[in-house]
Amino acid sequence: MSAPATRTYSTGFWLMCLSSFLFFASFNMLLPELPAYLTGLGGAEYKGYIIALFTLTACISRPFSGKLADTVGRIPVMVFGSLVCFVCGFFYPWTATVAGFMGLRLLHGFSTGFKPTATAAFISDIIPLARRGEAMGLLGVAGSLGMAAGPALGPRITAAFSLNTLFYCSSGLALLSLLVQGTLTETLPLEQRQRFSWQLLKLKWNEILEPQVMQPALVTLLCLFPYGAILTVVPDQSTALGLKAADKGLFYLCFTLASLLIRLLAGRVSDTYGRLPVLRVSTVLLTVALGVLMLATHSVPLFLTGAVLFGIATGLNSPALYAWTIDRSHPERRGRGVATMYIALEMGIGVGALAAGWIFANQTERLPYVHGLSMALTLLAVVYLLFGVKTQPANAE
C-alpha cells in the first residue's frame, strides 16, 4: 500500500480533532488528583477502582454505542458521551462518601463508552482507506494533546484555586466539546438511519462483538493492560520519588508529548508498510518501556525515560490498531467493529487498574511487580503478532 499523494483534510475532520482534544482533556485533567481525593474520603484502599469502574461502564456501553452509531447516527452518540462528561463534572464536588464517588465514576465511564466509538466511525466515513492510518494518527495527536494538557493543568488549577474549580473546569471543557460537535454534518448514510427507539437497546449476541476484528481486539487487550496499571500507580510512584504535588502530572506530560510527536509519523508509516510491521515494533518497544519502569524505583530521570519510551510505543501502536480494526470492519458495521476494539481496550485498562491496585496495595516496594506483570502481557502480544497473525488485505471500500 503506497502513501497518499495528498494529505488535505476537510474542516469536519479538524473540528472532530478539536472536539476530541477538549473531550480527552476534560476527564484526564482529573486523574492526578483523584487518588488523593479518594483517600481524603477514606477510600485509600480502593484506588484501583478509580480507573476500573470508569472503564467498566465504558466497556458495557460499547455494544450499545456501536449499534446506535450504525443506526441512529454518529453525531447523536458523540453528543450523548460529551453530555455525560459535562454533567459528571458538576457532581464531583457533591460526592461526600466513598460510595457516592464510586457511583459517579461508574456514570462518568459512559462518556468514553459513547464519544470515542462514534468519533472513530465518523472519521472512517470521511477518510479513504489509503489515508486511514495517517488520519487516525492525527486524531490521536488531538487526543494526546488533550491527555497531556489535562493532567498537566489539573494539579495547577487545584493548587491555584481549589479542587472544586478543577471539577467545574473539567465540565466546561466537555461542554465545549459538545458544542463543536453541533457544527458537524452526520455521515451515516440515509438508508441506514433510524429514529431512536428503546428497541434499539435490545442486543442480539451477534451485535455485541464483530468477529472480523477479533485479532486487533486481542492485541488491544494485551497492550492496554499496562496503561490501566500505570494510570493507577503512577501518582503514588511520583510521590514516592519525591515529585512535588504540582509535578504529579509530569509523567503524563512526558508520556503524552512523546506519543504526540511519534503519532505525526506513525499513521503514515502503517499506511506505507502495513499495520502488522508497525505493531510488532511498537509492542517490543512497549515491553522495553515497562522494563525501564520496573527499575525506576529510586530515579526520577529513569522514571521519566520510561514515560518517554512508553509514549513512543503507544504513539506507534495506537493508530495502527485503530486503522487495522477499521480495515477489518464491514463498512455497514464500522460502529460495531470500533466498539469491539474499544471493549477490548476498556477490559485491558480496567483489569490492569484492578490488578495494579491489588498488587500495589499502597506499598511502594511492590511497584516493580505491577510493571513486571504488564511486561509479561506485552511479551505475549509480541509472540502473538509474530506467530499468530498473518498479513491480511483490508476490506474493500
XYZ file of C-alpha atoms in Angstrom:
397
model
C 0.000 0.000 0.000
C 1.502 3.316 -1.017
C 1.467 6.538 0.934
C -1.201 9.033 -0.080
C -0.202 11.653 -2.599
C -2.245 14.362 -0.952
C -2.934 14.966 2.704
C -5.558 17.686 2.686
C -8.244 17.124 5.304
C -11.742 18.568 5.496
C -12.961 21.138 8.008
C -15.105 18.402 9.555
C -12.006 16.314 10.242
C -10.218 19.162 12.032
C -13.323 20.063 14.034
C -13.554 16.440 15.149
C -9.911 16.616 16.222
C -10.697 19.760 18.246
C -13.679 18.060 19.860
C -11.506 15.061 20.794
C -8.857 17.328 22.296
C -11.420 19.025 24.529
C -13.071 15.747 25.488
C -9.858 13.962 26.489
C -8.561 16.995 28.356
C -11.838 17.126 30.272
C -11.673 13.803 32.087
C -7.900 13.303 32.046
C -7.284 16.538 33.973
C -8.884 14.856 36.993
C -6.603 11.805 37.086
C -3.652 13.193 39.105
C -5.993 14.481 41.828
C -8.483 11.633 42.183
C -6.286 9.220 44.219
C -5.703 11.877 46.908
C -9.360 12.929 46.742
C -10.500 9.338 47.311
C -8.008 8.962 50.157
C -9.485 12.077 51.755
C -12.906 10.440 51.615
C -11.499 7.436 53.470
C -11.136 5.116 50.480
C -7.358 4.794 50.071
C -7.627 1.023 49.611
C -9.967 1.485 46.632
C -7.601 3.409 44.346
C -7.694 0.659 41.740
C -11.418 1.296 41.331
C -10.882 4.885 40.141
C -9.981 3.620 36.678
C -11.644 0.206 36.855
C -15.182 1.480 37.496
C -14.798 4.162 34.827
C -13.746 1.564 32.274
C -16.379 -0.962 33.405
C -19.324 1.149 32.265
C -17.380 2.268 29.204
C -16.903 -1.380 28.281
C -20.525 -2.333 28.990
C -21.833 0.565 26.912
C -19.684 -0.156 23.819
C -22.051 -2.650 22.133
C -24.895 -0.149 22.561
C -22.869 2.810 21.277
C -21.627 0.763 18.317
C -25.145 -0.311 17.334
C -26.566 3.194 17.807
C -23.721 4.731 15.786
C -24.629 2.344 12.922
C -28.386 3.029 13.156
C -29.229 6.392 14.751
C -26.055 8.191 13.689
C -22.503 9.077 14.669
C -23.192 12.590 15.977
C -26.038 11.780 18.414
C -23.841 9.119 20.030
C -20.952 11.567 20.354
C -23.204 14.250 21.817
C -24.516 11.855 24.455
C -20.958 10.926 25.510
C -19.893 14.547 25.872
C -23.103 15.392 27.724
C -22.410 12.706 30.340
C -18.899 14.102 30.827
C -20.323 17.610 31.224
C -22.872 16.557 33.856
C -20.442 14.463 35.910
C -18.011 17.340 36.370
C -20.676 19.257 38.279
C -21.449 16.388 40.621
C -17.923 15.517 41.854
C -17.944 18.340 44.448
C -21.120 16.859 45.933
C -19.699 13.354 46.494
C -19.039 13.250 50.233
C -18.783 9.475 50.576
C -16.709 6.706 49.016
C -19.887 5.037 47.713
C -21.031 8.277 46.076
C -17.645 8.741 44.451
C -17.674 5.182 43.087
C -21.164 5.641 41.699
C -20.121 8.809 39.911
C -17.083 7.079 38.401
C -19.439 4.410 37.053
C -21.657 7.070 35.483
C -18.673 9.027 34.121
C -17.497 5.935 32.244
C -20.483 6.152 29.892
C -18.833 9.219 28.350
C -15.905 7.251 26.917
C -18.221 4.369 26.080
C -20.018 6.578 23.563
C -17.917 9.510 22.337
C -14.726 7.786 21.017
C -16.669 4.932 19.384
C -18.724 7.293 17.249
C -15.721 9.555 16.624
C -13.687 6.732 15.060
C -16.673 5.662 12.939
C -17.203 9.281 11.823
C -13.547 9.631 10.786
C -13.597 6.310 8.906
C -16.612 7.608 6.926
C -14.819 10.715 5.664
C -11.263 9.366 5.169
C -10.306 6.985 2.323
C -8.515 3.704 3.018
C -5.138 4.897 1.698
C -5.024 7.692 4.297
C -6.734 5.925 7.179
C -3.666 5.217 9.306
C -2.407 8.761 8.943
C -5.833 10.194 9.802
C -6.065 8.024 12.898
C -2.606 9.211 13.837
C -3.660 12.856 13.554
C -6.834 12.168 15.521
C -4.593 10.530 18.106
C -2.436 13.658 18.178
C -5.506 15.672 19.163
C -6.390 13.163 21.858
C -2.793 13.069 23.050
C -2.682 16.842 23.342
C -5.784 16.657 25.491
C -4.280 13.869 27.580
C -1.113 15.927 28.024
C -2.786 19.246 28.754
C -5.344 17.778 31.145
C -3.057 16.084 33.717
C -0.508 18.887 33.442
C -3.091 21.611 34.144
C -5.199 19.733 36.678
C -2.843 19.909 39.684
C -2.008 23.545 38.901
C -5.676 24.541 38.782
C -6.198 22.799 42.113
C -3.153 24.478 43.663
C -4.074 27.945 42.384
C -7.815 27.764 43.075
C -9.481 24.660 44.507
C -10.377 21.072 43.728
C -13.976 22.099 43.051
C -12.724 24.600 40.469
C -10.910 21.733 38.762
C -14.130 19.724 38.556
C -16.020 22.675 37.052
C -13.223 23.287 34.521
C -13.464 19.632 33.516
C -17.198 20.047 32.990
C -16.663 23.221 30.959
C -14.266 21.532 28.532
C -16.793 18.740 27.974
C -19.420 21.375 27.143
C -17.096 22.969 24.578
C -16.519 19.540 23.014
C -20.276 19.085 22.756
C -20.748 22.493 21.109
C -18.097 21.736 18.473
C -19.906 18.524 17.560
C -23.057 20.541 16.953
C -21.388 22.172 13.933
C -20.754 18.860 12.128
C -22.823 17.073 9.481
C -23.970 13.499 10.022
C -22.025 10.943 7.934
C -24.121 7.799 8.423
C -25.845 7.059 5.052
C -29.518 7.997 4.987
C -30.595 4.456 4.125
C -29.049 3.184 7.381
C -30.510 5.816 9.686
C -33.360 5.053 12.076
C -35.178 7.113 14.672
C -34.086 6.238 18.179
C -36.322 3.764 19.981
C -35.794 1.724 23.117
C -35.977 -1.389 20.952
C -32.553 -0.470 19.568
C -31.094 -1.095 23.025
C -32.040 -4.763 22.793
C -28.918 -6.536 21.602
C -28.612 -9.872 19.850
C -25.473 -11.896 20.505
C -24.136 -11.135 17.021
C -24.500 -7.398 17.715
C -22.163 -7.373 20.722
C -18.884 -8.289 19.027
C -17.713 -8.037 15.423
C -15.950 -11.354 14.519
C -13.830 -9.730 11.808
C -11.899 -7.608 14.309
C -11.099 -10.186 16.992
C -7.370 -10.234 16.162
C -6.819 -6.483 16.667
C -9.107 -6.681 19.711
C -6.903 -9.309 21.374
C -3.748 -7.263 20.737
C -5.537 -4.195 22.102
C -6.465 -6.075 25.282
C -2.875 -7.153 25.936
C -1.319 -3.775 25.110
C -3.782 -1.649 27.109
C -3.444 -3.616 30.365
C -0.216 -1.676 31.129
C -1.978 1.635 30.563
C -4.614 0.856 33.188
C -1.907 -0.244 35.601
C 0.136 2.903 35.013
C -2.837 5.215 35.490
C -3.394 3.574 38.877
C 0.130 3.565 40.327
C 1.959 6.481 38.667
C 0.591 9.171 41.034
C 1.908 7.170 44.015
C 5.163 6.328 42.250
C 5.636 10.030 41.511
C 5.123 10.852 45.193
C 7.485 8.069 46.274
C 10.182 9.513 44.013
C 9.843 12.916 45.689
C 7.990 14.818 42.972
C 6.026 17.763 44.378
C 2.230 17.953 44.231
C 2.229 20.325 41.249
C 4.519 17.902 39.364
C 2.354 14.806 39.764
C 1.334 15.185 36.136
C 4.954 15.218 34.872
C 4.920 11.527 33.927
C 1.725 12.037 31.906
C 3.212 15.094 30.228
C 6.392 13.282 29.129
C 4.449 10.209 28.061
C 1.883 12.149 26.070
C 4.286 14.572 24.376
C 6.413 11.635 23.209
C 3.281 9.910 21.946
C 2.188 13.134 20.256
C 5.430 13.569 18.339
C 5.568 9.990 17.104
C 1.899 9.953 16.062
C 2.643 12.621 13.456
C 4.573 9.907 11.586
C 3.169 6.637 12.906
C -0.079 6.531 10.971
C 1.624 7.347 7.688
C 4.157 4.576 8.287
C 1.401 1.995 8.800
C -0.262 3.152 5.560
C 3.010 2.606 3.714
C 4.460 -0.544 5.285
C 1.383 -2.191 6.770
C -0.250 -2.428 10.177
C 1.474 -5.588 11.413
C 5.126 -4.496 10.993
C 4.384 -1.293 12.915
C 2.547 -3.195 15.646
C 5.383 -5.686 16.069
C 7.979 -2.948 16.515
C 5.790 -0.861 18.821
C 4.895 -3.781 21.080
C 8.559 -4.705 21.522
C 9.274 -1.084 22.468
C 6.323 -1.149 24.873
C 7.910 -4.130 26.604
C 11.225 -2.298 26.912
C 9.489 0.763 28.399
C 7.853 -1.351 31.090
C 11.212 -2.904 31.905
C 12.620 0.601 32.459
C 9.714 1.467 34.769
C 10.400 -1.689 36.762
C 13.879 -0.349 37.502
C 12.762 3.242 38.190
C 12.069 2.853 41.898
C 14.680 5.412 43.054
C 15.440 7.517 39.972
C 13.299 10.328 38.570
C 15.299 10.506 35.283
C 14.807 6.761 34.740
C 11.127 7.127 35.624
C 10.663 9.873 33.027
C 12.721 7.909 30.480
C 10.230 5.104 30.921
C 7.435 7.618 30.344
C 9.004 8.780 27.068
C 9.569 5.218 25.820
C 6.036 4.252 26.796
C 4.722 7.294 24.918
C 6.697 6.467 21.768
C 5.497 2.864 21.859
C 1.887 3.919 22.372
C 2.127 6.559 19.646
C 3.236 3.883 17.187
C 0.817 1.250 18.436
C -2.483 3.088 18.716
C -3.012 4.487 15.164
C -2.060 1.136 13.641
C -4.522 -0.708 15.906
C -7.337 1.720 15.038
C -6.619 1.505 11.315
C -6.286 -2.300 11.414
C -9.636 -2.527 13.213
C -11.407 -0.336 10.646
C -9.682 -2.178 7.784
C -11.242 -5.403 9.027
C -14.711 -3.924 9.716
C -17.583 -4.244 7.253
C -18.495 -0.725 6.000
C -22.056 -1.071 7.345
C -20.810 -2.307 10.736
C -17.971 0.095 11.404
C -19.542 1.303 14.610
C -19.752 -2.279 15.871
C -16.199 -3.026 14.762
C -14.814 0.028 16.539
C -16.951 -0.793 19.582
C -15.478 -4.309 19.706
C -11.961 -2.908 19.723
C -12.949 -0.449 22.452
C -14.468 -3.249 24.539
C -11.070 -4.925 24.485
C -9.424 -1.589 25.272
C -11.655 -0.943 28.279
C -11.236 -4.514 29.521
C -7.466 -4.170 29.288
C -7.425 -0.835 31.101
C -9.960 -1.919 33.715
C -8.343 -5.251 34.548
C -4.947 -3.574 34.528
C -6.149 -0.984 37.018
C -7.725 -3.584 39.313
C -4.680 -5.840 39.193
C -2.339 -2.899 39.819
C -4.367 -1.725 42.812
C -4.420 -5.247 44.275
C -0.711 -5.910 43.724
C 0.424 -2.442 44.801
C -1.746 -2.278 47.948
C -0.221 1.126 48.856
C 3.222 -0.454 49.316
C 5.903 1.246 47.238
C 8.190 -1.776 47.186
C 5.549 -3.648 45.159
C 5.623 -1.245 42.212
C 8.114 -3.370 40.189
C 5.692 -6.304 40.345
C 2.947 -4.176 38.780
C 5.157 -3.208 35.838
C 6.531 -6.745 35.606
C 3.073 -8.241 35.083
C 2.349 -5.637 32.410
C 5.612 -6.507 30.665
C 4.714 -10.204 30.643
C 1.451 -9.449 28.810
C 3.103 -7.243 26.194
C 5.619 -10.036 25.580
C 2.648 -12.323 24.951
C 1.330 -9.765 22.448
C 4.720 -9.765 20.681
C 4.610 -13.552 20.337
C 1.042 -13.451 19.011
C 1.845 -10.747 16.448
C 4.910 -12.656 15.251
C 3.459 -16.150 15.057
C -0.341 -15.972 15.423
C -1.326 -13.340 12.851
C -0.863 -13.424 9.106
C -0.896 -10.350 6.913
C -4.405 -9.812 5.566
C -5.786 -7.451 2.921
C -8.117 -4.742 4.122
C -11.820 -4.895 3.260
C -12.637 -3.106 0.055
C -14.350 0.209 0.445
